[in-house]
Short mmCIF file of C-alpha atoms in Angstrom, two decimals:
data_model
loop_
_atom_site.label_atom_id
_atom_site.label_comp_id
_atom_site.label_asym_id
_atom_site.label_seq_id
_atom_site.Cartn_x
_atom_site.Cartn_y
_atom_site.Cartn_z
CA MET A 20 -18.38 22.92 5.80
CA ASN A 21 -18.69 19.91 8.13
CA ARG A 22 -18.47 16.99 5.71
CA ARG A 23 -17.53 13.59 7.12
CA VAL A 24 -15.86 10.85 5.11
CA VAL A 25 -16.52 7.12 5.26
CA ILE A 26 -15.04 4.03 3.60
CA THR A 27 -17.61 2.09 1.56
CA GLY A 28 -15.41 -0.08 -0.66
CA VAL A 29 -12.20 -2.09 -0.20
CA GLY A 30 -10.36 -3.55 -3.19
CA LEU A 31 -7.40 -5.78 -2.35
CA LEU A 32 -5.10 -7.86 -4.52
CA THR A 33 -2.36 -9.63 -2.57
CA ALA A 34 -0.56 -12.95 -2.59
CA LEU A 35 -3.23 -14.07 -0.11
CA GLY A 36 -6.06 -13.71 -2.60
CA GLU A 37 -8.26 -11.47 -4.72
CA GLY A 38 -10.73 -9.18 -3.01
CA ALA A 39 -11.06 -7.85 0.53
CA ALA A 40 -12.77 -10.98 1.88
CA ALA A 41 -10.07 -13.37 0.60
CA THR A 42 -7.19 -11.36 2.03
CA TRP A 43 -8.99 -10.69 5.32
CA ASP A 44 -9.87 -14.36 5.83
CA ALA A 45 -6.28 -15.39 5.10
CA LEU A 46 -4.96 -12.81 7.57
CA LEU A 47 -7.17 -14.19 10.33
CA GLN A 48 -6.23 -17.77 9.44
CA GLY A 49 -2.54 -16.93 9.76
CA ARG A 50 -1.62 -17.87 6.18
CA SER A 51 1.39 -16.30 4.47
CA GLY A 52 1.88 -15.59 0.77
CA ILE A 53 5.69 -15.49 1.00
CA GLY A 54 7.68 -18.08 -0.92
CA PRO A 55 10.52 -18.45 -3.47
CA LEU A 56 10.57 -15.79 -6.19
CA ARG A 57 9.12 -16.99 -9.50
CA GLY A 58 9.38 -15.76 -13.07
CA TYR A 59 13.16 -15.24 -13.19
CA ASP A 60 16.32 -16.65 -11.64
CA PRO A 61 16.88 -14.88 -8.29
CA ALA A 62 20.19 -16.66 -7.60
CA PRO A 63 22.34 -13.47 -7.87
CA LEU A 64 20.20 -11.71 -5.23
CA ARG A 65 20.73 -11.67 -1.47
CA THR A 66 16.96 -11.89 -1.01
CA ARG A 67 15.38 -14.67 -3.06
CA ILE A 68 11.89 -14.80 -1.52
CA GLY A 69 8.80 -12.64 -1.97
CA ALA A 70 5.01 -12.62 -1.93
CA GLN A 71 3.87 -12.88 -5.55
CA ILE A 72 0.31 -13.17 -6.85
CA ALA A 73 -0.38 -16.45 -8.63
CA ASP A 74 -2.76 -16.72 -11.57
CA PHE A 75 -3.53 -13.01 -11.88
CA ARG A 76 -5.50 -12.52 -15.11
CA PRO A 77 -5.54 -8.81 -15.96
CA GLU A 78 -7.78 -9.32 -19.01
CA ARG A 79 -10.69 -9.79 -16.59
CA PHE A 80 -10.36 -6.13 -15.61
CA ILE A 81 -8.66 -4.43 -18.55
CA HIS A 82 -9.51 -4.30 -22.24
CA ARG A 83 -7.02 -6.25 -24.34
CA ARG A 84 -6.03 -3.11 -26.28
CA SER A 85 -4.96 -1.43 -23.05
CA LEU A 86 -2.91 -4.31 -21.68
CA ARG A 87 0.07 -3.57 -23.92
CA MET A 88 0.33 -0.08 -22.43
CA LEU A 89 0.35 -1.17 -18.78
CA CYS A 90 3.09 -2.57 -16.60
CA ARG A 91 2.11 -5.33 -14.19
CA GLY A 92 1.90 -2.86 -11.30
CA ASP A 93 -0.47 -0.64 -13.30
CA GLN A 94 -2.57 -3.70 -14.12
CA LEU A 95 -2.84 -4.49 -10.41
CA GLY A 96 -3.91 -0.91 -9.76
CA VAL A 97 -6.67 -1.00 -12.37
CA ALA A 98 -7.90 -4.33 -11.02
CA GLY A 99 -7.82 -3.05 -7.43
CA ALA A 100 -9.93 -0.02 -8.36
CA SER A 101 -12.51 -2.24 -10.07
CA LEU A 102 -12.67 -4.52 -7.02
CA ALA A 103 -13.09 -1.54 -4.67
CA LEU A 104 -15.90 0.00 -6.72
CA ALA A 105 -17.69 -3.33 -7.04
CA ASP A 106 -17.37 -3.83 -3.28
CA ALA A 107 -18.92 -0.39 -2.76
CA GLY A 108 -21.84 -1.20 -5.05
CA LEU A 109 -20.62 1.20 -7.75
CA GLY A 110 -20.19 -1.09 -10.75
CA ASP A 111 -18.58 -0.69 -14.14
CA GLU A 112 -21.75 0.55 -15.79
CA GLU A 113 -22.16 3.63 -13.61
CA GLU A 114 -20.54 6.88 -14.73
CA LEU A 115 -19.01 8.42 -11.62
CA GLY A 116 -18.60 11.81 -13.30
CA TYR A 117 -17.25 15.18 -12.21
CA ARG A 118 -17.95 14.79 -8.49
CA ALA A 119 -15.73 11.70 -8.32
CA GLY A 120 -12.00 11.86 -7.57
CA LEU A 121 -9.03 9.57 -8.12
CA PHE A 122 -5.90 9.60 -5.95
CA LEU A 123 -3.16 7.02 -6.43
CA GLY A 124 0.30 6.24 -5.10
CA SER A 125 3.04 3.93 -6.34
CA ALA A 126 6.81 3.47 -6.49
CA LYS A 127 6.71 2.89 -10.25
CA ASP A 128 9.73 4.38 -11.96
CA MET A 129 10.18 2.44 -15.19
CA PRO A 130 8.20 0.74 -17.97
CA ARG A 131 8.52 -2.99 -18.60
CA MET A 132 12.24 -3.67 -18.78
CA ASP A 133 12.30 -7.10 -20.43
CA ALA A 134 11.81 -5.89 -24.01
CA LEU A 135 14.17 -2.96 -23.44
CA ALA A 136 16.91 -5.24 -22.15
CA ASP A 137 16.54 -7.47 -25.20
CA GLY A 138 16.71 -4.47 -27.52
CA LEU A 139 19.78 -2.92 -25.89
CA VAL A 140 21.76 -6.09 -26.51
CA SER A 141 21.68 -5.16 -30.19
CA ILE A 142 23.63 -1.91 -29.63
CA ALA A 143 26.43 -3.48 -27.60
CA ARG A 144 29.97 -3.12 -29.00
CA PRO A 145 32.32 -6.13 -28.93
CA ASP A 146 33.84 -4.80 -25.68
CA GLY A 147 30.38 -4.62 -24.08
CA SER A 148 30.04 -0.80 -24.11
CA ALA A 149 26.94 0.86 -25.55
CA ASP A 150 27.05 2.24 -29.11
CA LEU A 151 24.87 5.33 -28.67
CA ASP A 152 25.27 6.35 -32.30
CA LYS A 153 23.76 3.02 -33.33
CA LEU A 154 20.97 3.52 -30.79
CA GLY A 155 20.16 6.85 -32.41
CA ARG A 156 19.96 5.23 -35.86
CA THR A 157 17.95 2.17 -34.75
CA ALA A 158 15.91 3.51 -31.81
CA SER A 159 12.61 2.87 -33.57
CA SER A 160 13.34 -0.84 -33.65
CA VAL A 161 15.12 -1.04 -30.26
CA LEU A 162 12.45 0.81 -28.28
CA ALA A 163 8.82 -0.27 -28.43
CA PRO A 164 6.51 2.44 -29.84
CA LEU A 165 4.66 2.77 -26.52
CA PHE A 166 7.77 2.53 -24.34
CA TYR A 167 7.45 6.04 -22.92
CA VAL A 168 3.67 5.92 -22.63
CA GLU A 169 3.66 2.76 -20.56
CA GLY A 170 6.54 4.16 -18.51
CA LEU A 171 4.62 7.21 -17.31
CA GLN A 172 4.29 7.03 -13.53
CA PRO A 173 0.55 7.79 -13.38
CA ALA A 174 -0.37 5.60 -16.36
CA ALA A 175 -2.93 3.67 -14.32
CA MET A 176 -4.80 6.91 -13.58
CA PHE A 177 -5.87 7.28 -17.18
CA HIS A 178 -7.08 3.70 -17.48
CA ILE A 179 -9.00 3.78 -14.19
CA SER A 180 -10.59 7.15 -14.89
CA SER A 181 -11.46 6.12 -18.45
CA LYS A 182 -12.97 2.79 -17.44
CA HIS A 183 -15.10 4.20 -14.61
CA ARG A 184 -15.56 7.68 -16.10
CA ILE A 185 -14.02 9.50 -13.16
CA ARG A 186 -13.77 13.16 -14.14
CA GLY A 187 -13.11 15.06 -10.90
CA ALA A 188 -10.25 15.94 -8.54
CA ASN A 189 -7.19 13.73 -8.97
CA ASP A 190 -3.53 13.38 -8.09
CA PHE A 191 -0.67 10.89 -8.21
CA PHE A 192 1.95 10.46 -5.48
CA ALA A 193 5.32 8.83 -6.16
CA GLY A 194 7.01 7.13 -3.24
CA THR A 195 7.11 3.93 -1.26
CA ALA A 196 4.74 2.99 1.60
CA ASP A 197 3.87 6.64 2.21
CA SER A 198 2.51 7.22 -1.31
CA GLY A 199 -0.66 5.09 -1.17
CA ALA A 200 -1.47 6.32 2.35
CA PHE A 201 -0.93 9.93 1.29
CA ALA A 202 -3.31 9.36 -1.64
CA ILE A 203 -6.02 8.23 0.80
CA GLY A 204 -5.43 11.24 3.04
CA ARG A 205 -5.62 13.62 0.10
CA ALA A 206 -8.84 11.96 -1.09
CA MET A 207 -10.34 12.35 2.36
CA ARG A 208 -9.53 16.06 2.33
CA ALA A 209 -10.96 16.49 -1.17
CA ILE A 210 -14.30 15.10 0.00
CA ARG A 211 -14.22 16.97 3.29
CA ARG A 212 -13.56 20.26 1.49
CA GLY A 213 -16.27 19.70 -1.10
CA GLU A 214 -13.98 19.06 -4.09
CA ALA A 215 -15.58 15.62 -4.55
CA ASP A 216 -18.38 13.47 -3.14
CA VAL A 217 -16.76 10.11 -3.79
CA ALA A 218 -13.16 9.07 -4.51
CA VAL A 219 -11.09 6.02 -5.34
CA ALA A 220 -7.78 6.14 -3.49
CA GLY A 221 -4.86 3.93 -2.56
CA GLY A 222 -1.71 2.34 -3.93
CA TYR A 223 -0.29 -0.48 -6.03
CA ASP A 224 3.14 -1.90 -6.84
CA GLU A 225 5.17 -4.78 -8.27
CA PRO A 226 8.33 -4.73 -6.11
CA THR A 227 9.06 -8.43 -6.62
CA SER A 228 10.06 -7.75 -10.27
CA TRP A 229 13.70 -8.39 -11.11
CA TRP A 230 14.21 -4.67 -11.80
CA THR A 231 13.08 -3.55 -8.33
CA MET A 232 14.70 -6.46 -6.52
CA SER A 233 18.05 -5.78 -8.21
CA LYS A 234 17.84 -2.10 -7.18
CA MET A 235 16.85 -2.73 -3.57
CA ASP A 236 18.92 -5.84 -2.90
CA GLY A 237 22.00 -3.99 -1.70
CA LEU A 238 20.37 -1.32 0.47
CA GLY A 239 20.24 -3.42 3.61
CA VAL A 240 16.48 -3.14 4.15
CA LEU A 241 15.59 -6.66 2.97
CA THR A 242 16.17 -9.88 4.88
CA ASP A 243 18.74 -12.34 3.59
CA ARG A 244 17.41 -15.28 5.61
CA ASN A 245 15.97 -17.10 2.63
CA GLU A 246 16.20 -20.44 4.39
CA LEU A 247 13.40 -19.37 6.74
CA GLY A 248 10.91 -18.95 3.89
CA GLU A 249 7.63 -17.49 5.15
CA ARG A 250 9.13 -17.13 8.64
CA ALA A 251 11.84 -14.73 7.45
CA PHE A 252 9.74 -11.55 7.86
CA ARG A 253 9.71 -10.86 11.63
CA PRO A 254 8.44 -7.39 12.66
CA PHE A 255 9.16 -6.37 16.27
CA ASP A 256 10.80 -9.76 16.92
CA ARG A 257 14.22 -10.23 18.51
CA ASP A 258 15.45 -11.85 15.26
CA HIS A 259 14.18 -9.15 12.86
CA ASN A 260 16.66 -8.37 10.09
CA GLY A 261 14.69 -6.91 7.18
CA SER A 262 11.62 -6.94 4.97
CA VAL A 263 10.33 -9.24 2.24
CA PHE A 264 8.65 -7.59 -0.73
CA GLY A 265 5.19 -8.49 -2.00
CA GLU A 266 3.24 -7.32 -5.03
CA GLY A 267 -0.31 -6.08 -4.86
CA ALA A 268 -2.87 -3.30 -4.77
CA ALA A 269 -4.96 -1.72 -2.03
CA LEU A 270 -7.65 0.69 -3.20
CA LEU A 271 -10.49 2.20 -1.16
CA VAL A 272 -13.72 3.94 -2.06
CA LEU A 273 -14.26 7.00 0.11
CA GLU A 274 -17.61 8.80 0.22
CA GLU A 275 -19.23 11.77 1.87
CA ARG A 276 -21.16 10.29 4.79
CA GLU A 277 -24.64 11.54 3.90
CA ARG A 278 -24.27 10.42 0.30
CA ALA A 279 -23.28 6.93 1.42
CA LEU A 280 -26.19 6.66 3.87
CA ALA A 281 -28.66 7.95 1.31
CA ARG A 282 -27.83 5.16 -1.11
CA GLY A 283 -27.82 2.50 1.63
CA ALA A 284 -24.14 1.71 1.31
CA ARG A 285 -22.31 -0.59 3.69
CA VAL A 286 -19.82 1.49 5.68
CA TYR A 287 -16.63 -0.11 6.95
CA ALA A 288 -15.35 2.83 9.00
CA GLU A 289 -15.05 6.58 9.13
CA ILE A 290 -11.73 8.20 8.24
CA ASP A 291 -11.38 11.37 10.28
CA GLY A 292 -7.71 12.36 10.41
CA PHE A 293 -4.61 12.64 8.23
CA GLY A 294 -1.09 13.77 9.03
CA SER A 295 2.39 13.60 7.54
CA GLY A 296 5.99 14.34 8.43
CA THR A 297 9.56 13.48 7.51
CA ASP A 298 12.61 12.26 9.39
CA GLY A 299 15.02 14.44 7.43
CA VAL A 300 17.93 11.97 7.62
CA ARG A 301 19.97 10.32 4.90
CA PRO A 302 18.10 7.30 3.47
CA PRO A 303 17.66 4.45 4.05
CA SER A 304 18.32 5.29 7.71
CA THR A 305 15.52 6.43 10.01
CA HIS A 306 15.59 8.91 12.85
CA PRO A 307 16.03 7.08 16.19
CA ARG A 308 12.83 8.64 17.53
CA ALA A 309 11.03 8.55 14.17
CA ARG A 310 10.39 12.28 14.34
CA GLY A 311 8.63 12.24 10.97
CA LEU A 312 6.21 9.55 12.11
CA THR A 313 5.76 11.34 15.45
CA ARG A 314 4.65 14.50 13.64
CA ALA A 315 2.41 12.52 11.30
CA ILE A 316 0.57 10.81 14.19
CA GLY A 317 0.24 14.07 16.08
CA HIS A 318 -1.19 15.87 13.06
CA ALA A 319 -3.61 13.00 12.34
CA LEU A 320 -4.95 13.05 15.92
CA LYS A 321 -5.30 16.83 15.84
CA ASP A 322 -7.06 16.64 12.47
CA ALA A 323 -9.47 14.05 13.89
CA GLN A 324 -10.02 16.21 16.98
CA ARG A 325 -9.69 13.21 19.26
CA GLU A 326 -7.64 12.16 22.25
CA PRO A 327 -4.54 9.95 21.88
CA LEU A 328 -6.41 6.90 23.20
CA THR A 329 -6.26 4.43 20.28
CA ASP A 330 -7.47 0.84 20.33
CA PHE A 331 -5.65 -0.49 17.26
CA VAL A 332 -2.55 0.47 15.32
CA ALA A 333 -1.97 -1.01 11.85
CA ALA A 334 1.79 -0.58 12.10
CA HIS A 335 4.37 -0.13 9.39
CA GLY A 336 6.41 -2.95 10.95
CA CYS A 337 9.19 -3.25 8.37
CA ALA A 338 11.26 -5.69 10.49
CA THR A 339 14.48 -3.68 10.49
CA VAL A 340 16.09 -3.10 13.89
CA GLN A 341 16.02 0.69 13.73
CA GLY A 342 12.68 0.84 11.91
CA ASP A 343 10.80 -1.27 14.45
CA THR A 344 12.26 0.30 17.58
CA SER A 345 11.83 3.86 16.32
CA GLU A 346 8.19 3.16 15.36
CA ILE A 347 7.45 1.96 18.89
CA THR A 348 9.22 5.05 20.25
CA ALA A 349 7.04 7.30 18.07
CA LEU A 350 3.89 5.65 19.43
CA LYS A 351 5.08 6.20 23.00
CA ASP A 352 5.96 9.83 22.28
CA THR A 353 2.60 10.66 20.68
CA LEU A 354 0.15 8.47 22.60
CA GLY A 355 1.83 8.83 25.99
CA ASP A 356 0.43 6.48 28.64
CA HIS A 357 -2.31 5.49 26.17
CA ALA A 358 0.34 3.70 24.05
CA LYS A 359 0.17 0.74 26.45
CA ALA A 360 -3.54 0.26 25.65
CA ALA A 361 -3.08 0.11 21.86
CA ALA A 362 -3.09 -3.30 20.15
CA ILE A 363 -0.38 -3.19 17.47
CA THR A 364 -0.14 -5.40 14.37
CA SER A 365 1.88 -5.60 11.18
CA VAL A 366 0.38 -7.80 8.45
CA LYS A 367 3.48 -7.64 6.25
CA PRO A 368 4.72 -11.14 7.21
CA GLN A 369 1.64 -12.46 5.41
CA THR A 370 1.30 -10.13 2.42
CA GLY A 371 4.90 -9.03 2.08
CA HIS A 372 5.87 -5.36 2.02
CA LEU A 373 3.73 -3.96 -0.80
CA VAL A 374 5.88 -0.80 -1.06
CA GLY A 375 3.61 1.76 -2.83
CA ALA A 376 0.53 -0.14 -1.64
CA ALA A 377 1.77 -0.89 1.90
CA GLY A 378 0.33 2.20 3.62
CA ALA A 379 -2.97 1.85 1.78
CA LEU A 380 -3.14 -1.81 2.83
CA ASN A 381 -2.76 -0.71 6.46
CA ALA A 382 -5.69 1.68 6.02
CA ALA A 383 -7.76 -1.19 4.60
CA VAL A 384 -6.75 -3.50 7.47
CA ALA A 385 -7.68 -0.82 10.00
CA ALA A 386 -11.09 -0.34 8.37
CA LEU A 387 -11.75 -4.08 8.26
CA ALA A 388 -10.69 -4.53 11.88
CA LEU A 389 -13.06 -1.77 13.00
CA HIS A 390 -15.86 -3.24 10.90
CA HIS A 391 -15.45 -6.87 11.96
CA GLY A 392 -14.29 -6.26 15.52
CA THR A 393 -11.18 -8.46 15.16
CA ILE A 394 -7.48 -7.54 15.12
CA PRO A 395 -5.13 -9.82 13.12
CA ALA A 396 -1.97 -11.10 14.78
CA THR A 397 1.61 -10.31 13.75
CA LEU A 398 3.03 -13.49 12.27
CA ASN A 399 6.51 -14.67 13.32
CA LEU A 400 6.59 -12.51 16.45
CA ASP A 401 7.93 -15.03 18.97
CA GLU A 402 10.00 -12.92 21.36
CA PRO A 403 9.76 -9.10 21.26
CA ALA A 404 12.94 -7.23 20.41
CA PRO A 405 14.51 -4.86 22.95
CA GLY A 406 12.55 -1.61 22.86
CA CYS A 407 9.49 -3.24 21.27
CA ASP A 408 7.66 -3.48 24.56
CA LEU A 409 4.12 -2.38 23.68
CA ASP A 410 1.13 -4.68 23.08
CA CYS A 411 2.08 -6.22 19.74
CA VAL A 412 -0.61 -8.82 18.99
CA ARG A 413 0.93 -12.24 18.41
CA GLY A 414 -0.17 -15.81 18.16
CA THR A 415 -3.83 -15.57 17.18
CA PRO A 416 -6.23 -12.77 16.17
CA ARG A 417 -7.84 -10.82 18.97
CA ASP A 418 -11.58 -10.22 19.22
CA ALA A 419 -11.32 -6.75 20.71
CA SER A 420 -14.10 -4.66 19.08
CA PRO A 421 -11.77 -1.69 18.50
CA ARG A 422 -13.42 1.72 18.26
CA THR A 423 -10.47 3.79 17.00
CA ALA A 424 -7.46 3.00 14.85
CA LEU A 425 -4.32 4.46 13.34
CA ALA A 426 -2.87 3.27 10.02
CA LEU A 427 0.83 4.09 9.64
CA ALA A 428 3.23 4.22 6.69
CA ARG A 429 6.89 5.15 6.39
CA GLY A 430 8.74 5.87 3.16
CA LEU A 431 12.26 4.87 2.21
CA GLU A 432 13.47 8.48 2.39
CA GLY A 433 11.93 9.29 5.77
CA GLN A 434 8.44 10.36 4.71
CA ALA A 435 5.71 9.26 7.12
CA VAL A 436 1.91 9.26 6.99
CA ALA A 437 -0.70 8.52 9.64
CA LEU A 438 -4.43 8.05 9.07
CA SER A 439 -6.99 8.11 11.87
CA LEU A 440 -10.11 5.95 11.61
CA ARG A 441 -13.05 5.27 13.87
CA ARG A 442 -15.73 2.60 13.98
CA PHE A 443 -18.92 3.62 12.26
CA PRO A 444 -21.90 3.72 14.67
CA GLU A 445 -23.98 0.55 14.90
CA GLY A 446 -27.29 0.71 13.13
CA GLN A 447 -26.10 3.14 10.46
CA THR A 448 -24.68 0.55 8.09
CA LYS A 449 -26.49 -1.45 5.50
#
């Protein structure tokens, strides 16, 4: 079965704006969504900046009865799916049915913690320890009735599938940047293998919440240079010292090529390869040669049945010393001499690190770059770090008309995903 897969819809929600066009325009204009954290007091944290979405109104995408069962990250995911389907010309009124799939990734691990924290105060003993006997007697008043329902990791899957009547192949992947990218790769395979004809796939996350920030603050992967504001996130730069989180969603609509052409859909790009691997080292460290990412890129190229020559790489670019240098090493190891010809960009200094949505965002950026013929620059890259000696695009966007691209993602525990994309032939798009 020789079924090819194309991208016909891009749904983005980032601190740069709502929708693919808003985020893409902001990327090319060099704007950043990073600023001081809002909504709670970040003073106890080492990292007190992030890229948060202002004025997000979930009721525009989600029925009011469902809002109380969804965390903010889930709400972003539902909104991102609606934006992607609208962008693909598949609106809310159309039942997608049993030949439609849904594949999502996120780092969600808890329900909304605010109400729980308030309730647990009531079971504290005078010495501050927890009275578990009292919790057992009063749990119905301490814990909200839907506490466990809203806490389910794939909660957004039900609401997306219910809203758009998606009844086919589906899966949820828990992880960090790798999860959303893996969801897209799995969706591509489902269509290629005939399990589905169309799929919604990608990731979403709310890592700027106080719960996630308090967990991640001491791991050493986030920058502590709060005084730099939007200039603190510096992938591949000599002064890189960690990431800045951002909240958001990146969902794509994937379709079987002939189906998309038959309905006159606009095609952003073709997705033709998917690979994964793992470093196998103790987190949050990475292997010096990024062996997991090396395997992922190699498998993606083999899956796409193409040569290593790649015009554009939407890089993970997490701005840690070992992360950046090992990513460049992996590109050299897999692309060989062709690595010098690849234009490399990380958009994280503008959107923040979207965690569960980060890899999916890179896939969207790769598709948009192939479609528009322009490669965004890497913000805050003033002087390349030692070992980061490939063609990292800096300064201004590059009009390069790329024909092939790789979208990369690396997880906190060493998981890595690579997606191969190619420009869709001229004259075959709407």
